[in-house]
Coordinates of C-alpha atoms in Angstrom, one line a residue:
Chain K
M120 CA -111.0 8.7 110.6
P121 CA -111.6 9.0 114.8
A122 CA -114.1 11.4 116.3
I123 CA -111.0 13.1 117.7
Q124 CA -107.6 13.3 116.6
V125 CA -105.0 15.4 118.1
E126 CA -101.2 15.2 116.4
N127 CA -98.3 17.1 118.3
L128 CA -100.5 19.9 119.5
T129 CA -98.7 22.4 121.6
K130 CA -99.7 25.5 123.2
R131 CA -97.3 28.1 124.3
Y132 CA -98.4 31.3 126.6
G133 CA -95.3 33.5 126.3
A134 CA -92.6 31.4 127.8
R135 CA -94.9 29.0 129.5
T136 CA -95.8 26.1 127.7
A137 CA -99.2 24.7 128.9
V138 CA -99.5 21.8 126.2
D139 CA -96.1 20.2 125.2
D140 CA -96.6 18.2 122.1
I141 CA -99.4 16.1 122.8
S142 CA -100.8 13.4 120.6
F143 CA -104.0 11.2 121.1
S144 CA -107.0 9.8 119.4
V145 CA -110.8 9.1 120.5
E146 CA -112.4 6.7 118.6
E147 CA -116.3 7.2 117.6
G148 CA -118.7 5.9 120.7
E149 CA -115.9 5.9 122.9
I150 CA -116.1 7.8 126.5
V151 CA -112.7 8.9 127.4
G152 CA -111.7 10.6 130.9
F153 CA -108.9 13.1 130.5
L154 CA -107.1 13.2 133.9
G155 CA -105.0 15.3 135.3
P156 CA -103.9 17.6 138.4
N157 CA -105.0 21.2 138.1
G158 CA -103.0 23.3 135.7
A159 CA -102.0 20.1 134.0
G160 CA -103.1 21.6 130.6
K161 CA -106.6 19.7 130.5
T162 CA -108.6 23.2 129.7
T163 CA -106.3 24.3 127.4
T164 CA -106.6 21.5 125.5
L165 CA -110.1 21.3 125.4
R166 CA -110.3 24.9 124.3
I167 CA -108.3 24.4 121.6
L168 CA -110.4 21.2 120.3
T169 CA -113.6 23.5 120.5
G170 CA -111.8 26.2 118.6
F171 CA -111.8 28.8 121.4
Q172 CA -108.4 29.3 121.3
P173 CA -105.9 28.1 118.3
A174 CA -102.6 26.1 119.2
T175 CA -99.4 27.3 118.7
S176 CA -98.4 24.3 116.7
G177 CA -99.9 20.8 115.8
R178 CA -103.0 19.9 114.2
A179 CA -106.3 18.5 115.5
F180 CA -109.6 17.0 113.9
V181 CA -112.9 16.7 115.5
A182 CA -115.6 15.1 114.2
G183 CA -113.8 14.6 110.8
Y184 CA -113.1 18.4 110.7
D185 CA -109.9 20.2 111.1
V186 CA -110.1 22.4 114.1
F187 CA -108.4 25.3 112.7
N188 CA -109.4 25.6 109.3
E189 CA -113.1 24.3 109.6
G190 CA -113.8 25.8 113.0
I191 CA -117.5 26.4 112.4
R192 CA -118.3 22.8 111.0
V193 CA -116.4 21.7 114.2
R194 CA -118.3 23.5 116.4
E195 CA -121.5 22.5 114.7
N196 CA -120.7 18.6 115.5
T197 CA -119.3 19.4 118.9
G198 CA -121.3 20.0 122.1
Y199 CA -119.0 21.7 124.7
L200 CA -119.4 22.6 128.3
P201 CA -117.0 25.0 129.6
E202 CA -115.5 24.7 133.2
S203 CA -118.0 26.4 135.8
T204 CA -120.8 26.0 133.6
P205 CA -121.7 29.6 132.1
L206 CA -125.1 30.2 131.3
Y207 CA -127.2 33.3 131.1
R208 CA -128.7 33.4 134.4
E209 CA -131.6 35.9 133.9
M210 CA -132.9 33.4 130.9
R211 CA -135.6 30.8 131.7
V212 CA -134.4 27.1 131.2
H213 CA -136.6 26.2 127.8
K214 CA -136.1 29.7 126.1
Y215 CA -132.3 29.5 126.8
L216 CA -131.9 26.2 125.4
T217 CA -134.3 27.1 122.3
Y218 CA -131.9 29.9 121.9
R219 CA -128.9 27.7 122.1
A220 CA -130.2 25.4 119.5
T221 CA -131.0 28.2 117.1
L222 CA -127.4 29.3 117.5
K223 CA -126.0 25.8 116.9
G224 CA -128.3 25.3 113.6
V225 CA -131.2 23.2 114.6
P226 CA -133.5 23.9 112.0
R227 CA -136.7 25.8 113.2
R228 CA -138.9 22.7 112.5
L229 CA -136.9 20.3 114.7
R230 CA -136.1 23.2 117.6
R231 CA -138.9 22.0 119.8
E232 CA -138.5 18.5 119.2
Y233 CA -134.6 18.6 120.3
V234 CA -135.1 20.9 123.0
E235 CA -137.8 18.7 124.7
S236 CA -135.7 15.6 124.4
A237 CA -132.9 17.4 125.5
M238 CA -134.6 18.6 128.6
E239 CA -135.7 15.3 129.0
R240 CA -132.4 13.4 128.8
C241 CA -130.8 15.7 131.3
H242 CA -133.8 15.8 133.8
V243 CA -134.7 19.3 133.8
I244 CA -137.9 19.2 132.6
D245 CA -139.6 19.8 135.9
V246 CA -137.7 23.3 135.9
R247 CA -138.4 24.3 132.1
D248 CA -140.1 27.3 133.1
R249 CA -137.9 28.5 135.9
I250 CA -135.3 31.2 135.7
I251 CA -131.8 29.9 135.6
G252 CA -130.3 31.9 138.2
H253 CA -132.4 30.7 140.6
L254 CA -131.8 26.8 140.0
S255 CA -129.3 25.0 142.4
K256 CA -126.2 24.2 140.9
G257 CA -127.0 20.5 140.2
Y258 CA -129.6 21.8 138.0
R259 CA -127.5 24.4 136.5
Q260 CA -124.9 21.8 135.6
R261 CA -127.7 19.8 133.9
V262 CA -129.0 22.7 132.1
G263 CA -125.4 23.1 130.7
L264 CA -125.4 19.3 129.6
A265 CA -128.6 19.7 128.0
D266 CA -127.1 22.7 126.3
A267 CA -124.2 20.8 125.3
L268 CA -126.3 18.2 123.5
V269 CA -129.4 20.0 122.3
H270 CA -128.1 20.0 118.9
R271 CA -127.3 16.3 119.1
P272 CA -123.5 16.4 118.3
A273 CA -121.5 13.7 117.5
V274 CA -118.9 14.3 119.9
L275 CA -119.0 16.0 123.6
I276 CA -116.6 17.6 125.4
L277 CA -116.7 18.5 129.0
D278 CA -114.4 20.4 131.2
E279 CA -114.7 19.4 134.8
P280 CA -118.5 18.6 134.7
T281 CA -118.7 17.8 138.3
S282 CA -116.8 20.3 139.9
G283 CA -118.3 22.0 142.9
L284 CA -121.3 19.4 143.0
D285 CA -121.8 17.5 146.1
P286 CA -121.8 13.6 146.1
N287 CA -125.4 13.0 145.2
Q288 CA -125.3 15.6 142.3
V289 CA -121.8 14.2 141.2
R290 CA -123.5 10.8 141.0
D291 CA -126.6 12.2 139.0
V292 CA -124.2 13.9 136.5
R293 CA -122.1 10.8 136.2
D294 CA -125.4 8.7 135.5
L295 CA -126.3 10.9 132.8
V296 CA -122.8 11.5 131.1
K297 CA -122.9 7.5 131.0
E298 CA -126.5 7.5 129.4
I299 CA -125.5 10.0 126.9
S300 CA -122.2 8.1 125.8
V301 CA -124.5 5.3 124.2
D302 CA -124.7 7.0 121.3
T303 CA -122.0 10.0 121.6
T304 CA -118.0 10.4 122.0
V305 CA -117.6 11.7 124.9
L306 CA -114.3 13.3 126.1
F307 CA -114.4 14.9 129.4
S308 CA -111.6 16.0 131.8
T309 CA -111.5 15.4 135.7
H310 CA -109.1 15.7 138.7
T311 CA -111.2 12.9 140.4
I312 CA -110.2 9.3 139.9
P313 CA -113.4 7.4 141.0
W314 CA -115.4 9.4 138.3
V315 CA -113.3 8.0 135.8
E316 CA -113.2 4.4 137.0
Q317 CA -116.8 4.3 137.0
V318 CA -118.0 5.7 133.5
C319 CA -114.9 5.6 131.3
E320 CA -113.4 2.9 129.0
R321 CA -110.2 4.5 128.3
V322 CA -108.1 7.3 130.3
I323 CA -105.5 9.7 129.2
I324 CA -103.6 11.2 131.9
I325 CA -102.2 14.5 131.3
S326 CA -99.3 16.1 133.4
R327 CA -97.5 19.5 133.2
G328 CA -98.7 19.6 129.7
R329 CA -97.6 16.2 128.5
I330 CA -99.3 12.7 128.4
V331 CA -98.1 10.4 130.9
L332 CA -100.6 7.7 130.3
D333 CA -102.9 6.6 127.3
G334 CA -104.7 3.5 127.9
T335 CA -107.9 1.3 128.4
L336 CA -108.9 1.1 132.2
S337 CA -108.3 -2.8 132.1
D338 CA -104.6 -2.0 130.7
T339 CA -104.1 0.4 133.3
R340 CA -105.6 -2.1 136.4
K341 CA -103.3 -4.5 134.8
R342 CA -100.4 -2.2 135.4
V343 CA -101.1 -1.4 138.6
A344 CA -101.9 -5.1 139.5
P345 CA -98.4 -6.3 140.3
W346 CA -98.1 -3.3 142.9
S347 CA -99.5 -3.2 146.7
R348 CA -100.1 -0.2 148.5
V349 CA -99.1 0.0 152.1
E350 CA -100.2 2.1 154.9
I351 CA -98.2 2.8 158.3
H352 CA -98.6 4.7 161.4
T353 CA -95.6 5.6 162.8
S354 CA -94.3 7.5 166.1
A355 CA -91.9 9.6 164.0
V356 CA -92.5 13.1 162.7
A357 CA -93.9 12.9 159.2
R358 CA -91.0 14.7 157.5
D359 CA -88.3 12.7 159.1
A360 CA -90.1 9.3 158.5
M361 CA -90.6 10.1 154.9
E362 CA -87.0 11.0 154.6
V363 CA -85.8 7.8 155.7
L364 CA -88.3 5.6 153.6
D365 CA -87.4 7.5 150.6
K366 CA -83.8 5.9 150.9
L367 CA -85.3 2.5 150.8
E368 CA -84.9 0.5 147.7
R369 CA -87.9 -1.5 147.8
V370 CA -90.3 1.2 148.9
F371 CA -91.8 3.8 146.6
F372 CA -93.5 7.0 146.3
V373 CA -94.0 7.8 150.1
E374 CA -96.8 10.0 150.7
N375 CA -98.1 11.6 153.8
L376 CA -101.5 11.0 154.7
T377 CA -101.4 12.4 158.4
I378 CA -104.7 14.1 159.6
G379 CA -104.5 13.6 163.4
E380 CA -101.7 13.6 165.7
R381 CA -100.4 10.1 164.6
T382 CA -98.1 10.1 161.8
A383 CA -99.7 8.0 158.8
L384 CA -97.6 7.3 155.6
R385 CA -98.4 5.5 152.3
F386 CA -96.3 3.9 150.2
L387 CA -96.2 1.6 147.0
T388 CA -94.1 -1.5 146.8
S389 CA -94.2 -4.8 144.5
K390 CA -96.5 -7.4 145.6
E391 CA -93.8 -9.8 145.8
Q392 CA -91.7 -8.0 148.1
V393 CA -94.3 -6.3 150.2
N394 CA -93.1 -8.3 153.4
D395 CA -89.3 -7.5 152.7
A396 CA -90.5 -3.8 152.2
C397 CA -92.2 -3.5 155.6
A398 CA -89.4 -4.8 157.4
D399 CA -87.0 -2.4 155.8
A400 CA -89.7 0.4 156.7
E401 CA -89.8 -0.9 160.5
D402 CA -86.0 -1.2 160.3
A403 CA -85.5 2.2 159.0
L404 CA -88.0 3.9 161.3
S405 CA -86.1 2.3 164.3
S406 CA -82.9 3.7 163.2
I407 CA -84.6 7.1 163.9
S408 CA -85.9 5.4 167.2
A409 CA -89.4 5.5 166.2
T410 CA -92.0 2.6 166.1
M411 CA -93.9 1.2 163.4
G412 CA -97.8 0.0 163.8
E413 CA -99.0 -2.9 162.1
P414 CA -99.1 -2.2 158.1
I415 CA -102.1 -2.3 156.3
V416 CA -101.5 -3.9 152.8
G417 CA -103.6 -3.4 150.1
D418 CA -103.9 -3.7 146.3
A419 CA -102.6 -0.5 144.5
M420 CA -105.3 1.1 142.6
V421 CA -105.5 3.6 139.6
E422 CA -105.7 6.7 141.8
D423 CA -101.9 5.4 142.9
L424 CA -101.0 5.4 139.4
F425 CA -102.4 8.6 139.1
T426 CA -100.6 10.3 142.0
R427 CA -97.6 8.6 140.8
L428 CA -97.6 9.7 137.4
T429 CA -98.5 13.4 138.0
R430 CA -96.4 13.8 140.8
G431 CA -93.5 11.4 140.8
S432 CA -90.7 11.8 138.9
E433 CA -90.8 9.1 136.9
Q434 CA -92.9 9.8 133.8
V435 CA -93.4 6.8 131.8
V436 CA -95.5 6.8 128.5
V437 CA -97.6 3.7 128.0
R438 CA -99.9 3.5 125.2
A439 CA -102.6 0.8 124.5
Chain U
M946 CA -129.2 34.7 109.1
S947 CA -131.3 33.1 111.9
R948 CA -128.2 33.0 114.2
L949 CA -127.8 36.6 113.9
F950 CA -131.5 37.0 114.4
A951 CA -131.2 34.7 117.6
L952 CA -128.1 36.6 118.8
T953 CA -129.6 40.1 118.3
R954 CA -133.0 39.1 120.1
R955 CA -131.1 37.8 123.2
E956 CA -129.1 40.8 123.2
L957 CA -132.1 43.5 123.2
E958 CA -133.6 41.2 125.9
A959 CA -131.0 41.3 128.1
H960 CA -131.5 45.0 128.2
F961 CA -135.3 44.5 129.4
F962 CA -134.0 42.1 132.2
A963 CA -131.7 44.4 133.6
P964 CA -132.0 47.5 135.9
V965 CA -129.7 50.1 134.3
P966 CA -131.2 50.3 130.8
Y967 CA -134.5 51.4 132.5
L968 CA -132.5 53.6 134.4
V969 CA -130.7 54.9 131.3
M970 CA -134.0 55.3 129.5
F971 CA -135.7 57.2 132.3
L972 CA -132.8 59.6 132.5
F973 CA -132.6 60.0 128.8
L974 CA -136.5 61.0 128.8
L975 CA -136.0 63.1 131.8
M976 CA -133.3 65.1 129.9
T977 CA -134.9 65.5 126.6
W978 CA -138.1 66.6 128.4
M979 CA -136.2 69.2 130.4
F980 CA -134.5 70.7 127.3
F981 CA -137.8 70.4 125.5
V982 CA -139.6 72.5 128.5
V983 CA -137.1 75.0 129.0
Q984 CA -137.4 76.0 125.1
T985 CA -141.1 75.7 124.6
A986 CA -142.4 76.9 127.9
G987 CA -140.1 80.4 128.1
A988 CA -141.6 83.4 127.3
H989 CA -140.8 83.2 123.9
I990 CA -142.3 80.1 122.4
R991 CA -140.1 78.6 119.5
V992 CA -142.1 76.0 117.8
S993 CA -139.0 74.0 116.9
F994 CA -138.3 70.1 117.7
Q995 CA -134.5 71.2 117.4
P996 CA -134.2 71.8 121.5
V997 CA -135.2 68.0 121.9
F998 CA -132.1 66.8 120.4
E999 CA -129.7 69.8 120.8
S1000 CA -127.7 68.5 123.8
L1001 CA -127.9 64.9 122.6
T1002 CA -124.1 64.6 121.9
F1003 CA -123.6 65.4 125.5
V1004 CA -126.5 63.5 127.1
L1005 CA -125.7 60.5 125.2
L1006 CA -122.1 60.9 126.5
I1007 CA -123.2 59.8 129.9
L1008 CA -126.0 57.5 129.0
V1009 CA -124.8 55.1 126.2
P1010 CA -121.4 53.9 128.2
L1011 CA -123.9 53.0 130.9
L1012 CA -126.0 51.1 128.3
T1013 CA -123.0 49.2 126.6
M1014 CA -120.9 48.9 129.7
N1015 CA -121.9 45.2 130.2
S1016 CA -122.1 44.2 126.6
V1017 CA -119.3 41.9 126.2
A1018 CA -117.5 42.5 129.6
A1019 CA -120.0 40.8 131.4
E1020 CA -119.6 37.9 129.2
R1021 CA -116.0 37.8 129.7
A1022 CA -116.4 37.9 133.6
E1023 CA -119.3 35.4 133.7
N1024 CA -117.5 33.3 131.1
T1025 CA -120.4 33.0 129.0
L1026 CA -118.2 34.4 126.1
E1027 CA -116.6 30.7 126.0
T1028 CA -120.2 29.3 125.4
L1029 CA -121.1 31.6 123.2
L1030 CA -118.0 31.4 121.0
T1031 CA -117.8 27.8 121.0
A1032 CA -121.2 27.6 119.4
P1033 CA -120.8 27.9 115.7
V1034 CA -121.0 31.5 115.3
R1035 CA -118.4 33.7 114.0
D1036 CA -117.1 36.9 116.0
W1037 CA -118.4 39.4 113.7
Q1038 CA -121.8 37.9 114.3
V1039 CA -121.4 38.3 117.8
I1040 CA -120.4 42.0 117.8
A1041 CA -122.7 42.8 115.1
A1042 CA -125.3 41.3 117.1
K1043 CA -124.6 43.3 120.1
W1044 CA -124.7 46.5 118.1
L1045 CA -128.0 45.6 116.9
G1046 CA -129.6 44.6 119.7
T1047 CA -128.3 47.7 121.8
F1048 CA -129.3 49.9 118.7
S1049 CA -132.9 48.2 119.1
F1050 CA -133.3 49.4 122.6
Y1051 CA -131.9 52.9 121.5
L1052 CA -134.7 53.2 119.2
T1053 CA -137.4 52.4 121.8
M1054 CA -135.9 54.9 123.9
L1055 CA -136.2 57.5 120.9
V1056 CA -140.0 56.3 120.5
P1057 CA -141.4 58.3 123.5
T1058 CA -139.9 61.5 122.4
L1059 CA -142.2 61.4 119.4
V1060 CA -144.6 62.9 122.0
Y1061 CA -142.8 66.0 122.2
W1062 CA -143.2 66.5 118.5
A1063 CA -146.8 65.8 118.8
V1064 CA -147.0 68.3 121.4
L1065 CA -145.5 70.8 119.3
V1066 CA -147.8 70.1 116.4
Y1067 CA -150.5 70.8 118.6
L1068 CA -149.1 73.9 120.4
G1069 CA -148.3 75.3 116.7
R1070 CA -151.6 74.7 115.5
H1071 CA -152.4 78.7 115.2
I1072 CA -148.8 80.0 114.9
G1073 CA -147.6 77.3 112.7
K1074 CA -146.6 73.6 113.0
P1075 CA -143.1 72.6 112.6
D1076 CA -142.2 71.3 109.3
T1077 CA -141.8 67.9 108.9
G1078 CA -138.7 67.6 107.0
P1079 CA -136.2 68.9 109.8
V1080 CA -138.0 66.8 112.3
L1081 CA -136.9 63.7 110.5
A1082 CA -133.5 65.1 109.6
A1083 CA -133.2 65.4 113.5
Y1084 CA -134.2 62.0 114.2
L1085 CA -132.0 60.3 111.2
G1086 CA -129.1 62.4 113.1
A1087 CA -129.9 61.1 116.4
M1088 CA -130.1 57.6 115.5
L1089 CA -126.6 57.7 113.5
L1090 CA -125.1 59.4 116.4
G1091 CA -126.5 56.9 118.7
G1092 CA -125.3 54.3 116.7
L1093 CA -121.6 55.6 116.6
Y1094 CA -121.8 56.0 120.2
I1095 CA -122.8 52.2 120.9
A1096 CA -120.2 51.2 118.5
I1097 CA -117.7 53.3 120.8
G1098 CA -119.3 51.7 123.8
I1099 CA -119.2 48.0 122.6
F1100 CA -115.4 48.5 121.7
A1101 CA -114.6 49.6 124.9
S1102 CA -116.5 46.6 126.4
S1103 CA -114.7 44.3 124.2
L1104 CA -111.6 45.3 125.8
T1105 CA -112.0 44.2 129.2
E1106 CA -114.0 42.1 131.6
N1107 CA -114.7 44.9 134.2
A1108 CA -117.7 46.8 133.4
L1109 CA -117.1 49.8 135.0
L1110 CA -113.8 50.4 133.6
S1111 CA -115.2 49.9 130.2
A1112 CA -117.9 52.7 130.8
F1113 CA -115.1 55.2 131.6
L1114 CA -113.1 53.9 128.4
A1115 CA -116.3 54.6 126.3
F1116 CA -117.0 58.0 128.0
F1117 CA -113.4 59.2 127.7
T1118 CA -113.1 57.9 123.9
L1119 CA -116.4 59.9 123.2
I1120 CA -115.0 62.8 125.1
A1121 CA -111.6 62.8 123.1
L1122 CA -113.5 62.7 119.9
L1123 CA -115.6 65.9 121.1
V1124 CA -112.9 68.0 122.6
V1125 CA -109.6 67.5 120.6
A1126 CA -110.4 69.7 117.8
Y1127 CA -111.7 72.4 120.4
I1128 CA -108.4 73.0 122.5
P1129 CA -106.8 76.1 121.0
E1130 CA -103.5 74.8 122.4
V1131 CA -103.8 71.8 120.2
S1132 CA -105.0 73.0 116.9
S1133 CA -102.5 75.9 117.0
L1134 CA -99.9 73.7 117.5
L1135 CA -101.0 71.1 114.4
P1136 CA -100.9 72.1 110.5
D1137 CA -104.1 73.0 109.3
S1138 CA -104.7 69.7 107.4
V1139 CA -104.4 67.8 110.6
G1140 CA -106.6 70.3 112.6
E1141 CA -109.3 69.9 109.9
S1142 CA -109.0 66.4 110.1
L1143 CA -109.7 66.6 113.8
T1144 CA -112.7 68.7 113.5
Y1145 CA -113.8 66.1 110.8
L1146 CA -113.8 63.4 113.5
N1147 CA -115.9 65.5 115.6
Q1148 CA -119.2 64.1 116.2
Q1149 CA -121.2 67.5 117.4
E1150 CA -119.8 69.4 113.9
H1151 CA -121.7 66.4 111.9
F1152 CA -124.8 66.1 114.3
A1153 CA -125.3 69.6 114.4
V1154 CA -125.7 69.7 110.4
F1155 CA -128.8 67.5 110.7
L1156 CA -130.3 69.6 113.5
T1157 CA -130.5 72.3 110.9
G1158 CA -132.6 70.2 108.9
K1159 CA -130.2 69.0 106.3
I1160 CA -129.1 65.4 105.3
A1161 CA -125.7 65.7 103.8
A1162 CA -124.1 62.4 102.2
Y1163 CA -120.7 63.8 104.0
D1164 CA -122.1 63.4 107.6
V1165 CA -124.0 60.1 106.9
I1166 CA -120.4 58.8 105.3
Y1167 CA -119.1 60.1 108.6
F1168 CA -121.2 58.2 111.2
V1169 CA -121.5 54.9 109.2
S1170 CA -117.8 54.4 108.4
M1171 CA -116.7 55.8 112.1
T1172 CA -119.3 53.2 113.4
A1173 CA -117.9 50.6 111.1
F1174 CA -114.5 51.2 112.3
F1175 CA -115.3 50.9 116.1
L1176 CA -117.2 47.7 115.5
F1177 CA -114.5 46.3 113.4
L1178 CA -112.1 47.0 116.2
A1179 CA -114.5 45.3 118.5
V1180 CA -114.2 42.4 116.3
R1181 CA -110.8 42.4 116.8
A1182 CA -110.5 42.6 120.1
L1183 CA -112.6 39.5 120.6
E1184 CA -110.3 37.7 118.6
S1185 CA -107.4 38.7 120.7
R1186 CA -107.8 35.8 122.4
K1187 CA -106.4 33.7 119.8
W1188 CA -103.0 35.5 119.8
R1189 CA -102.8 36.8 123.4

């Protein structure tokens, strides 16, 4: 049985469907990125998997246990880091971790050893006697991670483990998660793509409560390989330019990148037709008497697929 | 068992890391001390322990909600409830530990009042010491009363993430139990049996019995069952995340 198995899971809040009939599985030892824009249903799904909330319908198994009937077993074998890393701020780091280890059923004789090794793994040894509330956000995040893995769970579920961190802290946490994934199954949610590209083998993209992509990273890269991304500058107003470009047959998914005065746009097109597409774009812009600068052509990236899948109208389910 | 113990210990320790419980303890000792002094330092010295706890029903009305207001509400507000409930613990264990932890703090609050008893024993060395039995009955009553108030406070705290609101909810629930039976308009409107039931719910009626030195099963059962009832409600409130 896979480490995580989700079957036709649905969660409704009144009339709103937060998670809409999703199914996926995570094999033992895998590290999987659960990707989606805010409000796509990531947190809800993770909360269901950790037994914090039940689903409206469907089934889920974590570490071989039924989430709805064997909640305690699931939680004994799962480490969970909720979004925003809630911690008891008045406690000292090692006392907090010892308390958490006790709650999670680590036997007394092993507790000290488990806590020490969790602190070591997460590099919080040097703040072990500090009060959690006095720590920086980066350290608190690592204490949260140490808490999630202190009982040596088979499965680690992390909800947005890097939100609100600065780039250095993001890198620290990312490396840490990579280290942990050596002997633990990891499912983590995020809305930033580089993260996923650097640590994951597989990615699941969720949008509006539905899974729009589920595949390995190399498959995903293959999928974007025939595509180019083109960036152009134009003298037209962004809205007008997007309107005419959207009508073109060889131009897909026009995005507005404008920051300064000059309008900057990005679109996708197939690699073979990239020159034609650029010509089409120039013609279209000149029809509204605007000029277009030299286009910058590059390979499409996973990020482009993500934007397309989560914001575009076309929603294709691809399974590895 | 070790989980319940760990939860309870953290609950008790949390009281010692926050300023409000110290304030509550200070006010509690100040108020009981005042009642004690007024009764014993007057022209007619009563060698009686009763005055110390005589107004406890009312003193705790204000103090216990301050003690319990953060109990579940703060965990909701800080989102630590999610970390807590995704550990392999059961909802009832969380509520039981919250009650046990706060109750333990309440017991430490009661300890210094033993001084008044010692003072009475000293003052009464010529005119007769207070009987031990009634004092113990008063303490048992105080413990049961405090236990019920804490259960109501925790229930109120489990309903909201706003500590202040939870304190008010607890306060008004306690007031309601206390006064409903005493409002003549209410009792005259209701059939006798209902009026009696309302009187049965009144905590002062039962607590007063302990102050007379009597320990009756009838009153003990009242406190124990009411405490259990409100803790049960608190567990249900915690579970409400599952169907809301």
